[in-house]
Amino acid sequence: MNEDEDLELQALQRRLDDAFQTTRPRTGFEDELWSKMQARRPVWSRVSEFFSGLIGSIREAPAVPAAAVAVVLVVALGIGIIARSGIHVGGGPSSSSSEFTSTSLGASRNAGSFGRLPLPAAVSVPPKTANPPYDAAAPSSAGSYAGLVNLAWAGQLPVNLANAPVYRYTEPSAADADQFAASIGASGRSGSYAGSGFVLGVSGTIPALAREPSYTLTPDRSTLPPPGPTPVDTADAFLAAHSLVPAWPYTVTTANAADVVRVLYLRQFDLPGGGRAYLVDRTGEPYGIEVDLRNGQPLQALGPMPLYLDVAVYPIISGDQAVRAALGTSPNRSAPNVPTVRLTNVELAYALAIAGDHSFYEPVFVFSGTFTQNGVAYLKRVIVPAVGP
Amino acid sequence: MLADRPPFEDLYRDFLGRIYAYVRAQVTSAADAEDITAQVFMNAYQAYGRFEARNTTPAAWLFRIARNATLDHFRAHGRRERLRRTIEHQPVSEHDPAGMAEERIQYRALLAHVARLPERQRDAISLRHSGLSFEEVGVLMSCTEDAAKMLYHRALKALRESAREEMA
């Protein structure tokens, strides 16, 4: 083999490496498949499998992978496929936090009645190693990376709330899943159900994905009624037809990916004094029910399984403490490859904290700021627990 | 759970992308690749209780399941259609525009060439560039490590020729 041929083959090998390393399933496939796998197993077996590992996570690192837990999240603005638009207040039908809440806020001043709380999976943690290059071994995907940044605070301190409710649910049993399926006209067992013109999957809490018990409802598209005038109208009608209109407060937004329109019902929790806080995932992004539409017709709905929530009120940290906690997640020293980000916004939100047979929706502070690196604008979020240690 | 066996969730997160890429290089259709990848992990999930880390690596174990699932797919769907596509060099129609948008366009053509290689060559390329050692490739393909290396290099040259022909 001559030298040119050798170089040519080496170049081909590099291209193959790149091709295999960058060929990945579409966004959402990982979650969908994991949900399907979980749905094929009885709920109680999942609980028992995870219980022993999770119980040790109380106030320690949660039992989800480090990369998923606490990495500093940086999302590229304008790069993602999803383009969010048109947020408006849809207004949940209930003004209380949930019709499934078993104790009203006013009657539940027993601060700390759930005992010591686990950390939400979304919480950012300080780096364990000192200043590695921000892109070193950082798992990245289109539009985001999990690298380190230095942080500075340049915003208004959050409005101080002395207390905030914490919500708790009990991991549903197989019978609970069956009962939920029956309530929307489906029958089956072990998380897999079918109704008239649709199939339903129900999964329990998925620690690896930091997701609460959820359902996926997939309709037989040949039996769907004509689409409504707007995607939101169609999604509203679809959820109503299957008794899945959320009982909790929400706002509605839409997103587009190729020819799929996603209607999102972003879940909120009531706060003392009349405000509301979004439920956020481990990236700090609000979430709730998602209804995907193609050609104006529903493809699938994914949402949290309705659950009874207990509530207890906990004291929350001050704005100053929250800022210190947020800044404490950065390496706190300068390095040439570590960008500095000025955090300019903070919001109170809720995040899921998983702990075996009981899991919690806990208040968190979501700090955010933007910065530019190599000509690309990024949004950075830092999530810190709002309940004190 | 045995101490030497990592949680299945770890395998799932670590290998989902690699298994998908391996399958994707075999079947040329993103929809088929998703179906097969799902089947791989469903099977692995059910069989994980019998997995012995002392006997094989998780990578080799998962890729064996992936290889079998891909072969099953071809058996189920018939090779005739695949051969027809190969001869005609027709790209498989895509039904998932979202998936198309997310794939790196510049590498799709290369993987399409891989998919048109003879079965064993295709396998050698795909397994090797999915991160397996030649020893693991040999075990999976029932040949020695040296034979796996030779097969891989023949496949590499065949791939280069295939790409050249298309350029011409």
Tab-separated table of C-alpha atoms in Angstrom, chain A residues 32-278:
chain	number	residue	atom	x	y	z
A	32	GLU	CA	-39.824	6.805	24.963
A	33	LEU	CA	-38.037	3.486	24.842
A	34	TRP	CA	-37.232	3.529	28.535
A	35	SER	CA	-40.869	4.265	29.300
A	36	LYS	CA	-41.956	1.368	27.121
A	37	MET	CA	-39.530	-0.944	28.836
A	38	GLN	CA	-40.772	0.138	32.226
A	39	ALA	CA	-44.377	-0.164	31.136
A	40	ARG	CA	-43.846	-3.825	30.352
A	41	ARG	CA	-42.889	-4.544	33.930
A	42	PRO	CA	-45.159	-4.574	36.931
A	43	VAL	CA	-44.982	-1.333	38.845
A	44	TRP	CA	-44.200	-3.027	42.160
A	45	SER	CA	-41.124	-4.764	40.775
A	46	ARG	CA	-39.663	-1.460	39.641
A	47	VAL	CA	-40.220	0.029	43.038
A	48	SER	CA	-38.554	-2.843	44.853
A	49	GLU	CA	-35.593	-2.822	42.481
A	50	PHE	CA	-34.849	0.824	42.981
A	51	PHE	CA	-35.876	1.143	46.591
A	52	SER	CA	-32.716	-0.056	48.234
A	53	GLY	CA	-30.490	2.161	46.152
A	54	LEU	CA	-32.649	5.200	46.464
A	55	ILE	CA	-33.241	5.165	50.141
A	56	GLY	CA	-29.605	5.915	50.669
A	57	SER	CA	-29.839	9.015	48.598
A	58	ILE	CA	-31.635	11.098	51.168
A	59	ARG	CA	-29.777	14.354	51.305
A	60	GLU	CA	-26.932	12.768	49.413
A	61	ALA	CA	-26.277	12.608	45.725
A	62	PRO	CA	-29.474	11.329	44.152
A	63	ALA	CA	-29.482	7.912	42.560
A	64	VAL	CA	-29.304	9.118	39.034
A	65	PRO	CA	-26.174	9.415	36.975
A	66	ALA	CA	-23.916	12.276	37.827
A	67	ALA	CA	-24.033	13.609	34.317
A	68	ALA	CA	-27.774	13.711	34.504
A	69	VAL	CA	-27.999	15.180	37.948
A	70	ALA	CA	-26.005	18.169	38.322
A	71	VAL	CA	-24.124	19.180	35.424
A	72	VAL	CA	-24.084	22.784	34.625
A	73	LEU	CA	-26.538	23.053	31.843
A	74	VAL	CA	-25.858	25.268	28.940
A	75	VAL	CA	-28.340	25.391	26.156
A	76	ALA	CA	-27.537	27.036	22.898
A	77	LEU	CA	-30.001	29.648	21.920
A	78	GLY	CA	-31.312	29.382	18.464
A	79	ILE	CA	-29.668	26.083	17.674
A	80	GLY	CA	-32.250	23.649	18.921
A	81	ILE	CA	-34.738	22.151	16.587
A	82	ILE	CA	-37.614	22.996	18.834
A	83	ALA	CA	-38.698	26.597	18.466
A	84	ARG	CA	-40.898	27.572	21.311
A	85	SER	CA	-43.474	30.193	20.688
A	86	GLY	CA	-46.729	31.670	21.760
A	87	ILE	CA	-46.818	31.180	25.485
A	88	HIS	CA	-50.130	32.221	26.890
A	89	VAL	CA	-51.939	31.517	30.043
A	90	GLY	CA	-54.292	28.674	29.458
A	91	GLY	CA	-55.484	28.649	33.011
A	92	GLY	CA	-56.087	25.366	34.669
A	93	PRO	CA	-59.643	24.764	35.627
A	94	SER	CA	-58.702	24.653	39.269
A	95	SER	CA	-57.310	27.526	41.246
A	96	SER	CA	-55.927	25.208	43.869
A	97	SER	CA	-52.677	23.428	43.300
A	98	SER	CA	-54.398	20.226	42.412
A	99	GLU	CA	-57.736	18.623	42.877
A	100	PHE	CA	-55.768	15.586	43.900
A	101	THR	CA	-54.091	17.420	46.755
A	102	SER	CA	-55.256	15.695	49.871
A	103	THR	CA	-54.493	18.502	52.305
A	104	SER	CA	-55.088	22.155	51.663
A	105	LEU	CA	-52.284	24.614	52.200
A	106	GLY	CA	-54.076	26.480	54.917
A	107	ALA	CA	-54.596	23.349	56.946
A	108	SER	CA	-51.065	22.127	56.620
A	109	ARG	CA	-48.730	24.325	58.589
A	110	ASN	CA	-46.984	21.372	60.085
A	111	ALA	CA	-43.631	22.450	58.762
A	112	GLY	CA	-41.347	19.619	57.886
A	113	SER	CA	-43.921	16.934	58.429
A	114	PHE	CA	-42.381	14.827	55.663
A	115	GLY	CA	-39.140	14.772	57.561
A	116	ARG	CA	-35.840	15.170	55.816
A	117	LEU	CA	-36.256	15.695	52.091
A	118	PRO	CA	-34.211	14.139	49.281
A	119	LEU	CA	-32.472	16.447	46.832
A	120	PRO	CA	-34.217	17.049	43.520
A	121	ALA	CA	-32.427	15.403	40.614
A	122	ALA	CA	-32.282	18.747	38.865
A	123	VAL	CA	-30.068	20.374	41.469
A	124	SER	CA	-26.656	21.579	40.346
A	125	VAL	CA	-23.709	20.579	42.472
A	126	PRO	CA	-20.212	21.974	42.766
A	127	PRO	CA	-17.616	20.293	40.573
A	128	LYS	CA	-15.632	17.542	42.211
A	129	THR	CA	-12.519	18.161	40.173
A	130	ALA	CA	-10.721	21.433	39.959
A	131	ASN	CA	-11.219	23.217	36.711
A	132	PRO	CA	-10.936	20.628	33.987
A	133	PRO	CA	-11.228	22.189	30.558
A	134	TYR	CA	-14.881	22.971	30.124
A	135	ASP	CA	-15.231	20.742	27.136
A	136	ALA	CA	-13.184	17.861	28.475
A	137	ALA	CA	-15.199	14.685	28.405
A	138	ALA	CA	-18.326	16.740	28.600
A	139	PRO	CA	-21.094	14.767	26.985
A	140	SER	CA	-22.596	17.030	24.449
A	141	SER	CA	-25.484	16.990	22.099
A	142	ALA	CA	-26.704	19.469	19.571
A	143	GLY	CA	-27.100	22.796	21.259
A	144	SER	CA	-25.925	21.983	24.741
A	145	TYR	CA	-22.915	20.915	26.709
A	146	ALA	CA	-22.286	19.961	30.268
A	147	GLY	CA	-19.108	21.864	30.877
A	148	LEU	CA	-17.915	24.075	33.692
A	149	VAL	CA	-18.336	27.821	33.891
A	150	ASN	CA	-17.425	30.496	36.400
A	151	LEU	CA	-20.433	32.267	37.822
A	152	ALA	CA	-21.201	35.800	38.888
A	153	TRP	CA	-24.461	37.208	40.182
A	154	ALA	CA	-25.738	40.388	38.541
A	155	GLY	CA	-29.475	40.263	39.020
A	156	GLN	CA	-32.221	41.231	41.413
A	157	LEU	CA	-32.538	39.065	44.484
A	158	PRO	CA	-35.614	36.892	44.486
A	159	VAL	CA	-38.621	37.967	46.464
A	160	ASN	CA	-38.244	36.332	49.821
A	161	LEU	CA	-40.857	33.800	50.738
A	162	ALA	CA	-40.611	32.396	54.218
A	163	ASN	CA	-42.324	29.122	53.405
A	164	ALA	CA	-43.381	27.071	50.437
A	165	PRO	CA	-45.345	23.870	50.105
A	166	VAL	CA	-43.680	20.558	49.354
A	167	TYR	CA	-45.805	17.903	47.693
A	168	ARG	CA	-45.435	14.182	48.113
A	169	TYR	CA	-46.859	11.233	46.209
A	170	THR	CA	-46.770	7.554	46.923
A	171	GLU	CA	-45.444	5.383	44.144
A	172	PRO	CA	-48.506	3.938	42.420
A	173	SER	CA	-49.128	0.217	42.528
A	174	ALA	CA	-50.095	-1.950	39.605
A	175	ALA	CA	-53.676	-1.668	40.815
A	176	ASP	CA	-53.397	2.120	40.745
A	177	ALA	CA	-52.181	1.992	37.163
A	178	ASP	CA	-55.060	-0.329	36.247
A	179	GLN	CA	-57.503	2.006	37.956
A	180	PHE	CA	-56.176	5.015	36.080
A	181	ALA	CA	-56.451	3.128	32.795
A	182	ALA	CA	-60.004	2.120	33.612
A	183	SER	CA	-60.874	5.739	34.413
A	184	ILE	CA	-60.156	6.715	30.835
A	185	GLY	CA	-61.828	3.682	29.324
A	186	ALA	CA	-58.866	1.366	28.815
A	187	SER	CA	-58.315	-2.181	29.943
A	188	GLY	CA	-55.271	-4.377	30.225
A	189	ARG	CA	-52.617	-4.993	32.850
A	190	SER	CA	-49.019	-4.396	33.897
A	191	GLY	CA	-48.850	-0.951	32.397
A	192	SER	CA	-50.118	-1.824	28.906
A	193	TYR	CA	-53.728	-1.040	28.077
A	194	ALA	CA	-56.031	-0.547	25.150
A	195	GLY	CA	-59.231	1.402	24.805
A	196	SER	CA	-61.568	2.236	21.970
A	197	GLY	CA	-59.295	3.700	19.326
A	198	PHE	CA	-56.174	4.074	21.447
A	199	VAL	CA	-53.460	2.270	23.352
A	200	LEU	CA	-52.155	3.409	26.699
A	201	GLY	CA	-48.857	2.808	28.456
A	202	VAL	CA	-48.353	3.618	32.127
A	203	SER	CA	-44.985	3.649	33.831
A	204	GLY	CA	-43.941	4.289	37.401
A	205	THR	CA	-41.322	6.773	38.533
A	206	ILE	CA	-38.186	6.482	36.404
A	207	PRO	CA	-35.204	7.574	38.495
A	208	ALA	CA	-32.798	7.429	35.559
A	209	LEU	CA	-34.857	10.010	33.715
A	210	ALA	CA	-36.067	11.864	36.807
A	211	ARG	CA	-39.662	11.397	35.677
A	212	GLU	CA	-42.729	10.894	37.771
A	213	PRO	CA	-45.262	8.148	36.965
A	214	SER	CA	-46.427	8.881	33.451
A	215	TYR	CA	-48.725	7.758	30.698
A	216	THR	CA	-48.435	7.707	26.945
A	217	LEU	CA	-51.636	7.571	24.957
A	218	THR	CA	-51.404	6.747	21.260
A	219	PRO	CA	-54.566	7.025	19.189
A	220	ASP	CA	-55.613	5.018	16.180
A	221	ARG	CA	-55.313	7.859	13.705
A	222	SER	CA	-57.981	6.429	11.444
A	223	THR	CA	-60.612	7.079	14.079
A	224	LEU	CA	-59.772	10.657	14.978
A	225	PRO	CA	-62.210	13.514	14.502
A	226	PRO	CA	-61.272	16.413	12.191
A	227	PRO	CA	-58.611	18.729	13.603
A	228	GLY	CA	-59.622	21.913	15.370
A	229	PRO	CA	-58.857	25.423	14.133
A	230	THR	CA	-55.528	25.533	15.996
A	231	PRO	CA	-53.131	22.914	17.393
A	232	VAL	CA	-54.075	23.964	20.912
A	233	ASP	CA	-57.770	23.472	20.132
A	234	THR	CA	-57.045	20.016	18.737
A	235	ALA	CA	-54.919	19.062	21.723
A	236	ASP	CA	-57.525	20.412	24.149
A	237	ALA	CA	-60.236	18.339	22.472
A	238	PHE	CA	-58.005	15.268	22.379
A	239	LEU	CA	-57.236	15.453	26.087
A	240	ALA	CA	-60.853	16.156	26.930
A	241	ALA	CA	-62.035	13.190	24.868
A	242	HIS	CA	-59.802	10.948	26.955
A	243	SER	CA	-60.501	12.584	30.327
A	244	LEU	CA	-56.923	13.785	30.541
A	245	VAL	CA	-57.408	17.538	30.878
A	246	PRO	CA	-54.985	18.519	33.650
A	247	ALA	CA	-56.479	19.260	37.027
A	248	TRP	CA	-53.495	21.374	38.011
A	249	PRO	CA	-52.729	24.956	36.920
A	250	TYR	CA	-50.832	25.298	33.678
A	251	THR	CA	-49.859	27.493	30.802
A	252	VAL	CA	-49.947	26.339	27.206
A	253	THR	CA	-47.204	26.698	24.658
A	254	THR	CA	-46.433	25.145	21.303
A	255	ALA	CA	-43.225	23.934	19.732
A	256	ASN	CA	-42.370	22.725	16.252
A	257	ALA	CA	-40.042	19.991	15.059
A	258	ALA	CA	-40.189	19.376	11.320
A	259	ASP	CA	-43.839	18.558	10.626
A	260	VAL	CA	-44.668	17.757	14.233
A	261	VAL	CA	-46.327	20.379	16.397
A	262	ARG	CA	-46.048	19.775	20.110
A	263	VAL	CA	-48.600	21.375	22.407
A	264	LEU	CA	-47.238	21.616	25.929
A	265	TYR	CA	-49.306	22.063	29.051
A	266	LEU	CA	-46.690	23.347	31.462
A	267	ARG	CA	-47.500	22.386	35.006
A	268	GLN	CA	-47.508	24.930	37.812
A	269	PHE	CA	-47.806	24.832	41.573
A	270	ASP	CA	-49.479	27.482	43.692
A	271	LEU	CA	-47.311	29.562	45.988
A	272	PRO	CA	-48.270	31.376	49.165
A	273	GLY	CA	-49.443	34.870	48.310
A	274	GLY	CA	-51.015	33.936	45.003
A	275	GLY	CA	-48.073	33.305	42.728
A	276	ARG	CA	-47.335	30.154	40.810
A	277	ALA	CA	-44.140	28.260	40.037
A	278	TYR	CA	-43.453	25.976	37.090
